[in-house]
XYZ file of C-alpha atoms in Angstrom:
686
model
C -25.774 16.407 -15.495
C -22.128 15.122 -15.496
C -20.082 18.212 -16.430
C -16.546 17.462 -15.437
C -15.578 15.780 -18.700
C -17.098 18.532 -20.779
C -15.178 21.204 -18.904
C -11.798 19.530 -18.793
C -10.316 21.592 -21.741
C -12.058 24.847 -21.026
C -11.611 28.048 -19.004
C -14.320 30.020 -17.268
C -14.736 33.623 -18.432
C -17.320 34.498 -15.786
C -19.732 32.830 -13.402
C -23.114 33.953 -12.022
C -25.575 36.262 -13.669
C -24.362 39.385 -11.916
C -20.607 38.884 -12.362
C -21.062 37.961 -16.051
C -23.146 41.067 -16.637
C -20.464 43.215 -14.999
C -17.832 41.578 -17.222
C -19.885 42.286 -20.360
C -21.142 38.709 -20.904
C -24.973 38.725 -21.240
C -27.442 36.129 -19.950
C -30.017 37.550 -22.423
C -32.686 37.972 -19.725
C -32.656 34.367 -18.535
C -32.158 35.350 -14.905
C -35.760 36.583 -14.711
C -37.110 33.829 -17.010
C -35.424 30.766 -15.531
C -38.505 29.697 -13.561
C -40.431 29.310 -16.829
C -40.313 25.912 -18.556
C -39.363 25.960 -22.212
C -39.968 22.984 -24.462
C -41.348 21.236 -21.356
C -37.925 21.187 -19.766
C -37.299 21.372 -16.073
C -37.306 25.057 -15.128
C -34.528 26.700 -13.137
C -30.829 26.338 -13.417
C -30.308 23.569 -15.921
C -28.714 23.403 -19.345
C -31.667 22.206 -21.463
C -34.132 24.853 -20.259
C -31.529 27.662 -20.898
C -30.678 26.411 -24.427
C -34.390 26.011 -25.300
C -34.910 29.594 -24.053
C -32.117 30.869 -26.316
C -33.306 28.933 -29.389
C -36.756 30.420 -28.974
C -35.725 34.002 -28.100
C -32.537 34.377 -30.135
C -32.918 31.928 -33.038
C -36.653 32.521 -33.428
C -37.763 28.874 -33.034
C -41.211 27.801 -31.967
C -42.053 27.433 -28.313
C -43.093 23.824 -29.097
C -40.472 21.157 -28.647
C -39.239 20.268 -32.158
C -39.130 16.455 -31.549
C -40.299 14.255 -28.698
C -36.849 12.802 -28.146
C -35.422 16.210 -27.226
C -35.579 15.883 -23.472
C -32.569 14.751 -21.521
C -29.404 16.455 -22.864
C -27.748 13.160 -23.850
C -30.663 12.427 -26.198
C -30.474 15.709 -28.185
C -27.702 14.531 -30.535
C -29.176 11.162 -31.553
C -32.684 12.647 -31.847
C -31.449 15.522 -34.060
C -28.701 13.548 -35.837
C -29.854 14.845 -39.195
C -28.782 18.412 -38.165
C -25.818 17.397 -36.014
C -22.214 17.555 -37.230
C -18.720 18.447 -36.068
C -18.761 22.076 -37.295
C -19.450 24.797 -34.732
C -21.459 27.873 -35.800
C -22.744 30.845 -33.834
C -26.275 30.018 -32.628
C -25.778 26.233 -32.787
C -25.960 23.941 -29.747
C -22.797 22.378 -28.323
C -23.701 18.810 -27.295
C -22.004 16.368 -24.972
C -23.853 13.031 -24.824
C -21.607 10.156 -25.757
C -20.836 7.760 -22.934
C -17.406 9.308 -22.440
C -18.511 12.903 -22.894
C -21.098 13.604 -20.255
C -24.661 14.819 -20.439
C -24.784 18.569 -21.323
C -25.800 21.192 -23.879
C -24.612 24.827 -24.211
C -25.359 27.701 -26.547
C -22.509 28.580 -28.996
C -22.041 32.348 -28.722
C -18.991 32.805 -30.903
C -16.754 30.725 -33.126
C -13.236 32.012 -32.710
C -11.753 29.318 -34.949
C -12.411 25.736 -35.929
C -10.720 24.702 -32.694
C -11.917 27.366 -30.279
C -15.395 28.548 -29.305
C -17.183 30.611 -26.638
C -20.340 29.198 -25.057
C -22.893 30.366 -22.488
C -24.620 27.802 -20.287
C -26.837 27.235 -17.266
C -25.601 24.283 -15.233
C -27.610 22.314 -12.789
C -26.548 23.443 -9.331
C -24.124 26.109 -10.671
C -26.397 28.799 -12.058
C -24.870 30.522 -15.171
C -21.432 31.037 -16.838
C -19.477 31.694 -20.041
C -16.604 29.424 -21.071
C -13.818 29.361 -23.645
C -13.428 25.818 -25.016
C -10.398 24.673 -26.961
C -10.367 21.488 -28.997
C -9.143 18.590 -26.945
C -10.505 16.120 -24.447
C -13.390 18.407 -23.468
C -14.426 19.379 -27.003
C -18.205 18.906 -27.719
C -19.328 15.569 -29.192
C -21.257 17.464 -31.841
C -22.972 20.657 -32.841
C -26.769 20.622 -33.371
C -27.993 23.117 -35.963
C -31.657 23.568 -35.030
C -31.962 26.995 -36.649
C -28.562 28.700 -36.790
C -28.702 32.485 -36.575
C -27.273 34.172 -39.721
C -26.486 37.847 -40.304
C -28.506 39.034 -43.323
C -30.336 42.019 -44.692
C -34.059 41.562 -44.665
C -35.036 45.025 -46.010
C -32.729 47.152 -48.178
C -31.333 50.491 -46.989
C -32.884 53.651 -48.439
C -31.799 57.261 -49.037
C -34.321 59.411 -47.228
C -35.189 63.077 -47.414
C -34.849 65.533 -50.268
C -32.000 64.554 -52.549
C -30.628 67.855 -53.828
C -27.431 69.847 -53.797
C -26.768 71.468 -50.444
C -29.441 69.521 -48.556
C -28.483 66.702 -46.196
C -29.726 63.249 -47.247
C -30.243 60.652 -44.501
C -29.485 56.941 -44.763
C -32.079 54.455 -43.480
C -30.161 51.197 -42.836
C -33.038 48.815 -43.657
C -33.711 45.651 -41.620
C -31.125 43.061 -40.467
C -31.276 39.795 -38.658
C -29.835 39.928 -35.182
C -28.604 43.352 -34.042
C -25.365 44.083 -35.902
C -23.159 47.181 -35.755
C -23.685 49.266 -38.872
C -21.428 51.586 -40.902
C -22.151 53.700 -43.967
C -20.451 54.620 -47.241
C -22.094 57.084 -49.581
C -21.767 56.465 -53.311
C -21.962 58.809 -56.294
C -22.635 56.992 -59.519
C -21.684 53.798 -57.674
C -18.276 55.079 -56.555
C -17.385 55.690 -52.938
C -17.171 59.329 -51.858
C -14.011 59.968 -49.837
C -14.697 60.462 -46.118
C -18.495 60.285 -46.656
C -19.136 57.645 -43.958
C -21.758 59.278 -41.773
C -25.440 58.650 -41.424
C -26.085 61.815 -43.449
C -24.475 63.283 -46.576
C -24.889 66.722 -48.139
C -24.312 66.599 -51.923
C -21.887 69.274 -53.162
C -22.533 71.350 -56.248
C -20.415 69.006 -58.352
C -22.850 66.187 -57.577
C -25.783 67.824 -59.405
C -27.441 65.257 -61.720
C -25.437 62.295 -60.389
C -26.848 59.142 -58.738
C -26.682 58.998 -54.962
C -26.875 55.741 -52.990
C -25.626 54.440 -49.666
C -23.927 51.144 -48.875
C -24.558 49.778 -45.371
C -22.091 47.324 -43.847
C -23.295 45.094 -40.980
C -20.878 43.446 -38.565
C -21.400 41.158 -35.626
C -18.794 39.225 -33.803
C -18.682 35.618 -34.918
C -20.617 36.234 -38.123
C -19.493 37.044 -41.668
C -19.700 40.752 -42.560
C -22.636 41.622 -44.804
C -23.389 44.654 -46.988
C -26.490 46.049 -48.628
C -26.784 49.040 -50.988
C -29.785 51.296 -51.367
C -31.455 52.167 -54.618
C -29.839 55.218 -56.303
C -31.575 58.575 -56.402
C -30.810 61.406 -58.824
C -29.471 64.574 -57.125
C -31.504 67.672 -57.941
C -29.952 71.147 -58.183
C -29.943 73.371 -55.117
C -31.261 76.905 -54.958
C -29.643 80.172 -53.998
C -32.233 81.932 -51.828
C -31.732 85.660 -51.292
C -32.291 86.174 -47.599
C -31.240 89.825 -47.311
C -29.965 92.646 -49.539
C -26.170 93.127 -49.525
C -24.893 96.441 -48.132
C -22.046 98.775 -49.073
C -19.574 99.064 -46.202
C -17.223 101.942 -45.460
C -17.514 105.726 -45.580
C -18.104 107.194 -49.057
C -15.134 109.563 -49.390
C -12.521 110.114 -52.075
C -9.617 107.723 -51.572
C -11.406 105.637 -48.954
C -12.077 102.020 -49.919
C -15.648 100.731 -49.950
C -16.576 97.086 -49.662
C -19.761 95.083 -49.753
C -21.203 92.957 -46.950
C -22.805 89.773 -48.327
C -22.890 87.819 -45.056
C -26.293 86.164 -44.724
C -27.543 87.608 -48.005
C -27.893 84.201 -49.707
C -28.497 80.709 -48.481
C -26.410 78.728 -49.049
C -23.365 80.988 -49.345
C -22.431 81.531 -53.026
C -18.998 80.561 -54.250
C -18.706 82.942 -57.203
C -19.313 86.695 -56.999
C -19.314 89.272 -59.781
C -19.384 92.985 -59.031
C -20.238 96.160 -60.905
C -19.908 99.425 -59.027
C -21.967 102.444 -60.074
C -21.829 106.158 -59.317
C -25.210 107.904 -59.364
C -26.554 104.822 -61.139
C -23.944 104.879 -63.914
C -21.579 101.898 -64.036
C -17.970 102.858 -63.361
C -15.776 101.417 -66.079
C -13.447 98.708 -64.782
C -14.935 98.786 -61.252
C -15.598 95.044 -60.996
C -13.619 94.085 -57.892
C -14.989 93.303 -54.411
C -13.836 96.757 -53.284
C -14.049 100.188 -54.852
C -12.185 103.362 -54.011
C -13.897 106.560 -55.221
C -11.645 109.152 -56.784
C -12.165 112.779 -57.659
C -14.437 111.770 -60.563
C -16.963 110.361 -58.077
C -16.920 113.374 -55.736
C -20.554 114.136 -54.837
C -21.906 110.897 -56.384
C -23.858 108.157 -54.576
C -22.249 104.725 -54.834
C -23.936 101.337 -55.235
C -22.885 97.902 -56.413
C -24.727 95.229 -58.387
C -23.835 91.613 -57.567
C -24.291 88.434 -59.588
C -23.628 85.275 -57.575
C -23.509 81.579 -58.266
C -22.695 78.300 -56.636
C -22.066 75.004 -58.412
C -25.264 73.001 -58.464
C -27.342 75.992 -57.315
C -27.694 78.266 -60.323
C -27.421 82.076 -60.165
C -28.875 85.006 -58.244
C -28.390 88.784 -58.238
C -28.944 91.843 -56.064
C -28.115 95.558 -55.995
C -27.221 97.422 -52.823
C -28.793 100.669 -51.715
C -26.822 103.776 -52.751
C -24.506 105.394 -50.236
C -24.665 109.052 -49.241
C -22.801 111.420 -51.607
C -19.024 110.934 -51.784
C -17.261 113.649 -49.770
C -13.681 114.959 -50.204
C -11.031 112.569 -48.952
C -8.821 113.169 -45.960
C -5.083 113.129 -46.443
C -3.572 111.315 -43.488
C 0.109 111.035 -42.739
C 1.781 107.761 -41.840
C 4.831 109.918 -41.120
C 4.527 113.653 -40.565
C 6.479 116.294 -42.558
C 9.801 117.221 -40.993
C 13.024 119.111 -41.521
C 16.294 117.219 -41.682
C 18.418 119.311 -39.293
C 18.796 122.485 -37.295
C 19.760 125.493 -39.437
C 23.459 126.238 -39.738
C 25.184 128.665 -42.093
C 25.984 127.217 -45.536
C 24.385 123.842 -44.742
C 21.178 123.012 -46.584
C 18.050 122.185 -44.601
C 15.668 119.844 -46.390
C 11.926 119.952 -45.881
C 10.620 116.380 -46.045
C 6.948 116.066 -47.024
C 6.286 112.953 -44.934
C 4.275 109.995 -46.164
C 0.608 110.394 -46.962
C -2.293 108.107 -47.576
C -2.063 109.111 -51.240
C 1.302 108.851 -52.944
C 0.770 111.411 -55.718
C 0.203 114.488 -53.583
C 1.410 117.945 -54.576
C 3.712 119.633 -52.078
C 4.441 123.369 -52.115
C 6.810 125.130 -49.736
C 7.408 128.624 -48.432
C 10.444 129.341 -46.250
C 10.309 132.101 -43.640
C 12.855 134.064 -41.618
C 11.601 135.301 -38.252
C 8.063 134.805 -39.556
C 8.580 136.748 -42.791
C 8.508 134.979 -46.146
C 11.925 134.751 -47.787
C 11.528 135.892 -51.419
C 12.121 133.084 -53.907
C 12.667 130.430 -51.213
C 10.181 127.797 -52.389
C 12.380 124.761 -52.939
C 12.696 121.568 -50.965
C 15.919 122.867 -49.418
C 17.128 126.157 -47.993
C 20.680 127.142 -47.129
C 21.071 129.841 -44.427
C 23.551 132.673 -45.072
C 25.969 134.315 -42.612
C 23.662 137.318 -42.404
C 20.919 135.063 -40.964
C 22.822 133.925 -37.877
C 20.426 134.102 -34.927
C 17.326 134.302 -37.134
C 14.572 131.675 -36.835
C 14.011 129.668 -40.020
C 10.721 127.849 -40.679
C 8.971 126.274 -43.643
C 5.277 126.185 -44.451
C 4.390 123.024 -46.407
C 1.068 122.651 -48.180
C -0.020 119.139 -49.216
C -2.839 118.909 -51.719
C -4.505 116.506 -54.116
C -7.625 116.930 -56.250
C -10.648 115.627 -54.371
C -8.948 115.879 -50.964
C -8.929 118.440 -48.201
C -5.699 120.464 -48.360
C -3.318 120.051 -45.401
C -0.878 122.735 -44.184
C 2.021 122.090 -41.836
C 4.353 124.772 -40.415
C 7.692 123.411 -39.274
C 10.196 125.478 -37.318
C 13.766 124.478 -38.079
C 15.226 126.703 -35.345
C 17.650 129.583 -35.026
C 20.506 129.764 -37.494
C 23.752 128.820 -35.812
C 27.373 129.255 -36.762
C 28.765 126.611 -39.056
C 31.871 124.614 -38.400
C 34.686 124.168 -40.855
C 34.429 120.735 -42.394
C 38.175 120.579 -42.920
C 40.725 122.342 -40.704
C 43.951 120.417 -41.181
C 46.879 120.565 -38.809
C 49.493 122.935 -40.256
C 52.978 121.670 -41.006
C 56.290 123.456 -40.554
C 59.004 123.097 -43.168
C 62.615 124.167 -42.869
C 65.320 123.630 -40.247
C 64.646 125.081 -36.794
C 67.885 127.068 -36.742
C 68.603 130.640 -35.733
C 68.559 132.793 -38.817
C 66.883 130.267 -41.121
C 63.335 130.791 -42.344
C 60.622 128.313 -41.357
C 57.470 128.095 -43.443
C 53.976 127.180 -42.200
C 51.804 125.244 -44.652
C 48.171 125.461 -43.477
C 46.671 122.728 -45.671
C 43.341 123.101 -47.444
C 40.502 124.426 -45.322
C 36.912 123.713 -46.285
C 35.285 125.969 -46.954
C 37.991 128.517 -47.685
C 38.900 130.706 -44.745
C 40.879 133.807 -43.892
C 43.950 132.469 -42.131
C 46.152 134.129 -39.509
C 49.323 132.783 -37.959
C 50.886 132.880 -34.520
C 54.331 131.405 -33.840
C 55.223 130.273 -30.318
C 58.408 129.192 -28.588
C 58.053 126.681 -25.780
C 54.300 127.405 -25.859
C 54.616 131.192 -25.481
C 53.649 133.464 -28.316
C 56.520 135.254 -30.025
C 55.781 138.926 -30.308
C 55.316 140.019 -33.902
C 55.594 136.469 -35.325
C 52.279 136.466 -37.201
C 53.183 135.556 -40.755
C 53.307 132.285 -42.648
C 57.116 132.372 -42.339
C 59.323 132.920 -39.329
C 63.065 133.352 -38.812
C 64.148 132.242 -35.350
C 66.392 134.637 -33.456
C 68.791 134.238 -30.589
C 65.863 134.469 -28.156
C 64.462 131.230 -29.569
C 67.700 129.247 -29.488
C 67.175 125.942 -27.652
C 63.382 126.253 -27.653
C 60.804 124.270 -29.613
C 58.533 126.117 -31.992
C 54.916 125.691 -33.018
C 52.690 127.645 -35.325
C 48.950 128.068 -34.744
C 46.696 128.759 -37.712
C 43.351 130.400 -37.049
C 40.662 130.183 -39.732
C 37.860 132.715 -39.891
C 34.880 133.034 -42.185
C 31.637 134.984 -41.813
C 28.972 132.740 -40.291
C 31.497 130.171 -39.068
C 32.957 129.436 -35.685
C 36.614 130.448 -35.723
C 38.959 127.550 -35.314
C 42.601 127.390 -34.317
C 44.798 124.436 -35.183
C 48.383 124.092 -33.921
C 51.223 122.304 -35.667
C 53.383 119.614 -34.178
C 56.413 120.833 -32.200
C 59.663 121.327 -34.025
C 63.012 120.175 -32.734
C 64.782 122.636 -30.449
C 66.084 125.650 -32.361
C 69.774 125.152 -33.111
C 72.407 127.896 -33.198
C 72.674 129.613 -36.557
C 75.628 129.411 -38.840
C 77.029 132.466 -40.561
C 77.779 131.741 -44.174
C 80.482 133.482 -46.218
C 79.371 134.284 -49.700
C 82.905 133.608 -50.875
C 86.400 133.559 -49.471
C 87.327 136.980 -48.059
C 89.936 138.816 -50.097
C 92.364 141.773 -49.952
C 92.248 144.624 -52.426
C 94.966 147.204 -52.947
C 98.714 147.065 -53.655
C 101.083 145.308 -51.278
C 103.559 148.186 -51.080
C 104.670 150.270 -48.153
C 102.475 153.289 -47.790
C 99.714 151.819 -50.036
C 96.441 150.970 -48.201
C 95.153 147.409 -48.334
C 91.444 146.735 -47.763
C 89.816 143.501 -46.533
C 86.700 142.462 -48.448
C 84.904 140.092 -45.933
C 82.329 138.573 -48.361
C 79.937 137.938 -45.438
C 76.752 139.467 -44.117
C 76.228 139.213 -40.426
C 72.775 138.921 -38.826
C 71.314 141.830 -36.986
C 73.337 142.625 -33.904
C 76.370 140.872 -35.261
C 79.802 142.210 -36.253
C 82.857 141.465 -38.367
C 86.364 141.635 -36.854
C 89.768 141.483 -38.576
C 93.260 140.360 -37.695
C 96.172 141.034 -40.116
C 99.043 138.628 -40.463
C 102.606 138.974 -41.761
C 103.186 135.461 -42.898
C 102.120 133.415 -39.883
C 102.755 136.181 -37.419
C 99.660 138.068 -36.257
C 99.955 141.802 -36.340
C 98.338 144.245 -34.011
C 96.337 145.632 -36.914
C 92.582 144.806 -36.482
C 90.987 147.221 -38.854
C 89.423 146.513 -42.188
C 92.317 148.420 -43.866
C 96.056 148.187 -43.412
C 98.993 150.135 -44.824
C 102.141 148.038 -45.169
C 105.231 149.338 -43.380
C 108.927 148.705 -43.991
C 108.802 145.822 -41.596
C 106.463 144.075 -44.019
C 108.975 144.209 -46.851
C 109.803 140.770 -48.050
C 106.744 139.234 -46.437
C 103.282 138.263 -47.582
C 100.231 139.678 -45.797
C 96.811 138.141 -45.077
C 93.838 138.965 -42.891
C 91.560 136.679 -40.825
C 87.892 137.697 -40.960
C 85.636 136.661 -38.033
C 81.847 137.068 -38.280
C 79.804 136.695 -35.076
C 76.278 137.404 -33.897
C 74.052 136.441 -30.921
C 72.593 132.954 -31.413
C 75.094 132.054 -34.109
C 78.235 130.014 -34.191
C 81.091 132.410 -35.067
C 82.609 131.902 -38.508
C 86.237 132.542 -39.429
C 87.988 132.643 -42.745
C 91.416 133.833 -43.769
C 92.171 135.531 -47.027
C 94.724 134.347 -49.468
C 98.128 135.963 -48.892
C 99.071 138.988 -50.848
C 102.095 139.105 -53.063
C 105.365 139.702 -51.225
C 105.412 143.278 -49.967
C 108.104 145.116 -51.983
C 109.139 148.727 -52.192
C 109.092 150.236 -55.712
C 112.600 150.718 -57.095
C 113.664 154.106 -58.447
C 116.256 153.424 -61.148
C 118.455 156.337 -62.210
C 120.920 155.678 -65.071
C 123.270 158.142 -66.666
C 124.767 156.956 -70.014
C 127.888 158.371 -71.698
C 128.674 157.558 -75.350
C 132.230 156.693 -76.366
C 133.896 155.379 -79.451
C 132.219 152.132 -80.078
C 131.445 151.956 -76.367
C 129.095 153.416 -73.722
C 129.368 153.746 -69.950
C 126.331 153.642 -67.639
C 126.232 154.737 -63.966
C 123.315 153.182 -61.983
C 121.722 154.533 -58.843
C 118.829 152.451 -57.341
C 116.836 153.676 -54.387
C 113.746 152.278 -52.573
C 111.725 153.455 -49.604
C 112.625 151.754 -46.376
C 115.645 149.787 -47.612
C 118.902 149.968 -49.577
C 118.433 147.965 -52.734
C 120.756 145.076 -53.468
C 120.891 142.842 -56.462
C 122.105 143.348 -60.016
C 121.667 145.840 -62.789
C 122.066 145.163 -66.496
C 122.435 146.929 -69.860
C 121.207 145.242 -72.977
C 121.729 146.192 -76.594
C 120.552 143.666 -79.038
C 122.216 140.429 -78.102
C 124.807 142.052 -75.926
C 124.235 142.345 -72.221
C 126.413 143.194 -69.264
C 125.580 142.864 -65.515
C 126.915 144.271 -62.290
C 126.056 144.014 -58.569
C 124.859 147.021 -56.679
C 126.985 148.267 -53.918
C 125.133 150.600 -51.628
C 122.622 151.006 -54.372
C 125.211 151.971 -57.015
C 126.982 150.327 -59.919
C 128.777 151.228 -63.201
C 128.576 149.196 -66.418
C 130.537 149.715 -69.703
C 129.351 148.143 -72.935
C 132.039 147.920 -75.670
C 132.332 146.834 -79.274
C 129.130 148.328 -80.268
C 128.298 150.109 -83.419
C 128.204 153.810 -83.429
C 124.994 155.569 -83.828
C 122.997 158.520 -82.728
C 120.549 158.044 -79.850
C 120.882 154.385 -79.805
C 118.403 152.711 -77.337
C 119.866 150.712 -74.489
C 117.704 148.589 -72.164
C 118.696 149.195 -68.568
C 117.173 147.041 -65.771
C 117.278 146.387 -62.038
C 116.610 142.728 -61.122
C 114.998 143.493 -57.771
C 115.251 141.448 -54.559
C 113.009 140.139 -51.825
C 112.147 143.656 -50.681
C 112.397 145.760 -53.812
C 110.564 145.391 -57.049
C 112.434 145.019 -60.297
C 112.284 147.822 -62.790
C 113.673 148.735 -66.240
C 113.550 151.427 -68.866
C 115.337 152.616 -72.034
C 118.228 155.041 -72.121
C 119.288 156.726 -75.382
C 122.974 157.270 -75.931
C 124.886 158.421 -79.054
C 127.852 156.185 -79.739
C 130.665 157.627 -81.814
């Protein structure tokens, strides 16, 4: 057979029986049948015997040659021209027989497109191969359609088995030409069921009464896809079969939740459950949940539950569990145990916490004890130790109870009562100037709770003997030192606490203050005592000293009193007062000067009446000096004067009216050392 022209536009996919089989290209059993003659062709490796074999075994043709002219390959086309055309189909025969095309036939395995096909062939001298042929110079001269293989359904699919809710139905695909790959789609009332593409399908409860069918899709490479749908079958309802009796789970005790075990009780498993719990056979009102918690009302009763179940498409079923043993009292369990909030301390409340229990509405009672003895009236949630209980052991007995439950008692020891601490012990402050002789005051602030306070003053960190009051006056011993005051608070049942102020500045020297300017009392006359009034109080240990002055000249007189002497006549006197004390700066003040020291004048006048005239003889004396100056006589508007000589003078007043015991004013004018003086003299003028 001339093959070169036929193969010029083709590519080999495999060659030889074994290599083609390994590559997945079948020879359809021809390797073992090639020595048999089909349609009276030459047996062995030649194209006509292989194609005849395939038409008989694959396309189902008779083993008798269809026409006598079908012999040599080049004659197949003209002999079968009535079924030969230019259109390739799977199962047709590719024919090369025109003078320019060669002498060959091959079996068309697959039509990829109108211009590309796959063929299998047995070639004289070359055994067996598969080729891909593209339209061109080597394209077949024609395609002979002896009996093309078509993909078709020869017997419809069926839905097998019992068609009912919950039971798997099985699809039988029916019969198909060739051997296609099959897929399935289940239909309810003619509509595809999502994801229902398996060989079996279990109708859900919602499918009860609907029509079930299956559509089978057949596919084979090179052939159009075909489908076939089974006859529809009505889905019957399923059945809930009670397999076992449900059981109550859990321990029957007050407050403990019971459940019900329905696993394996029904087949299939119900979707809807209804419950009714009973105590001693009597339904418990409102107890229709999957669980039930007995309370005190069910104490001693036996518990059961009646169930009514259903599943869509399966109807209903019911069952009642066996009764439990009698319900026993519940057990109160603590998720957190009772406790006390703190160790006992005077005046600070201890709280007894009940803890957290499995039941929220428990009743808690308390009894506080001191050294094991009940404290009368102490039954509250808190207890506040007193000072008298320092060192005693405080405990609380808590009883937790609830109807239907076993009572629980817990004894909690808080501990021994300790001393309390002051919650507020402020630092004291010192007010006032740190100066010798001036009072300083300690302000302790507000202690909490109130305390009995004592004070201790210190100088340069050393306690000052006797300085234990809220005020302190620094003395000479503290001059130059810094002061602090420590305040100690005490209260029964509390730890004493001492708080010290900040340091003051160094204590300065004190200053002595005069109440007023010092002054002199008494008369500034020779022989008359003058007294200095100092107007100052000196601190303890201090003194006041005096120095008398005549004008600006200091005198030797240093006493508080001084008696002027004749040497003081005509001068003013003053006294300087000095106050001094240890730790103080000395203070000095001088009094105002006295009046000029003068001696009192003693005026003696002897008057003699005359005719319309009177003569007066003056004698003026003074202690410590001989008076000088003038004397005068006055009568009405008349006056005459005269100078003293050695303390004496004579004056004559004339041209005066006569009269008995007429009053004349006589006077001495005084000088710098003698006081003036005057008096009346009566003289009868003739």
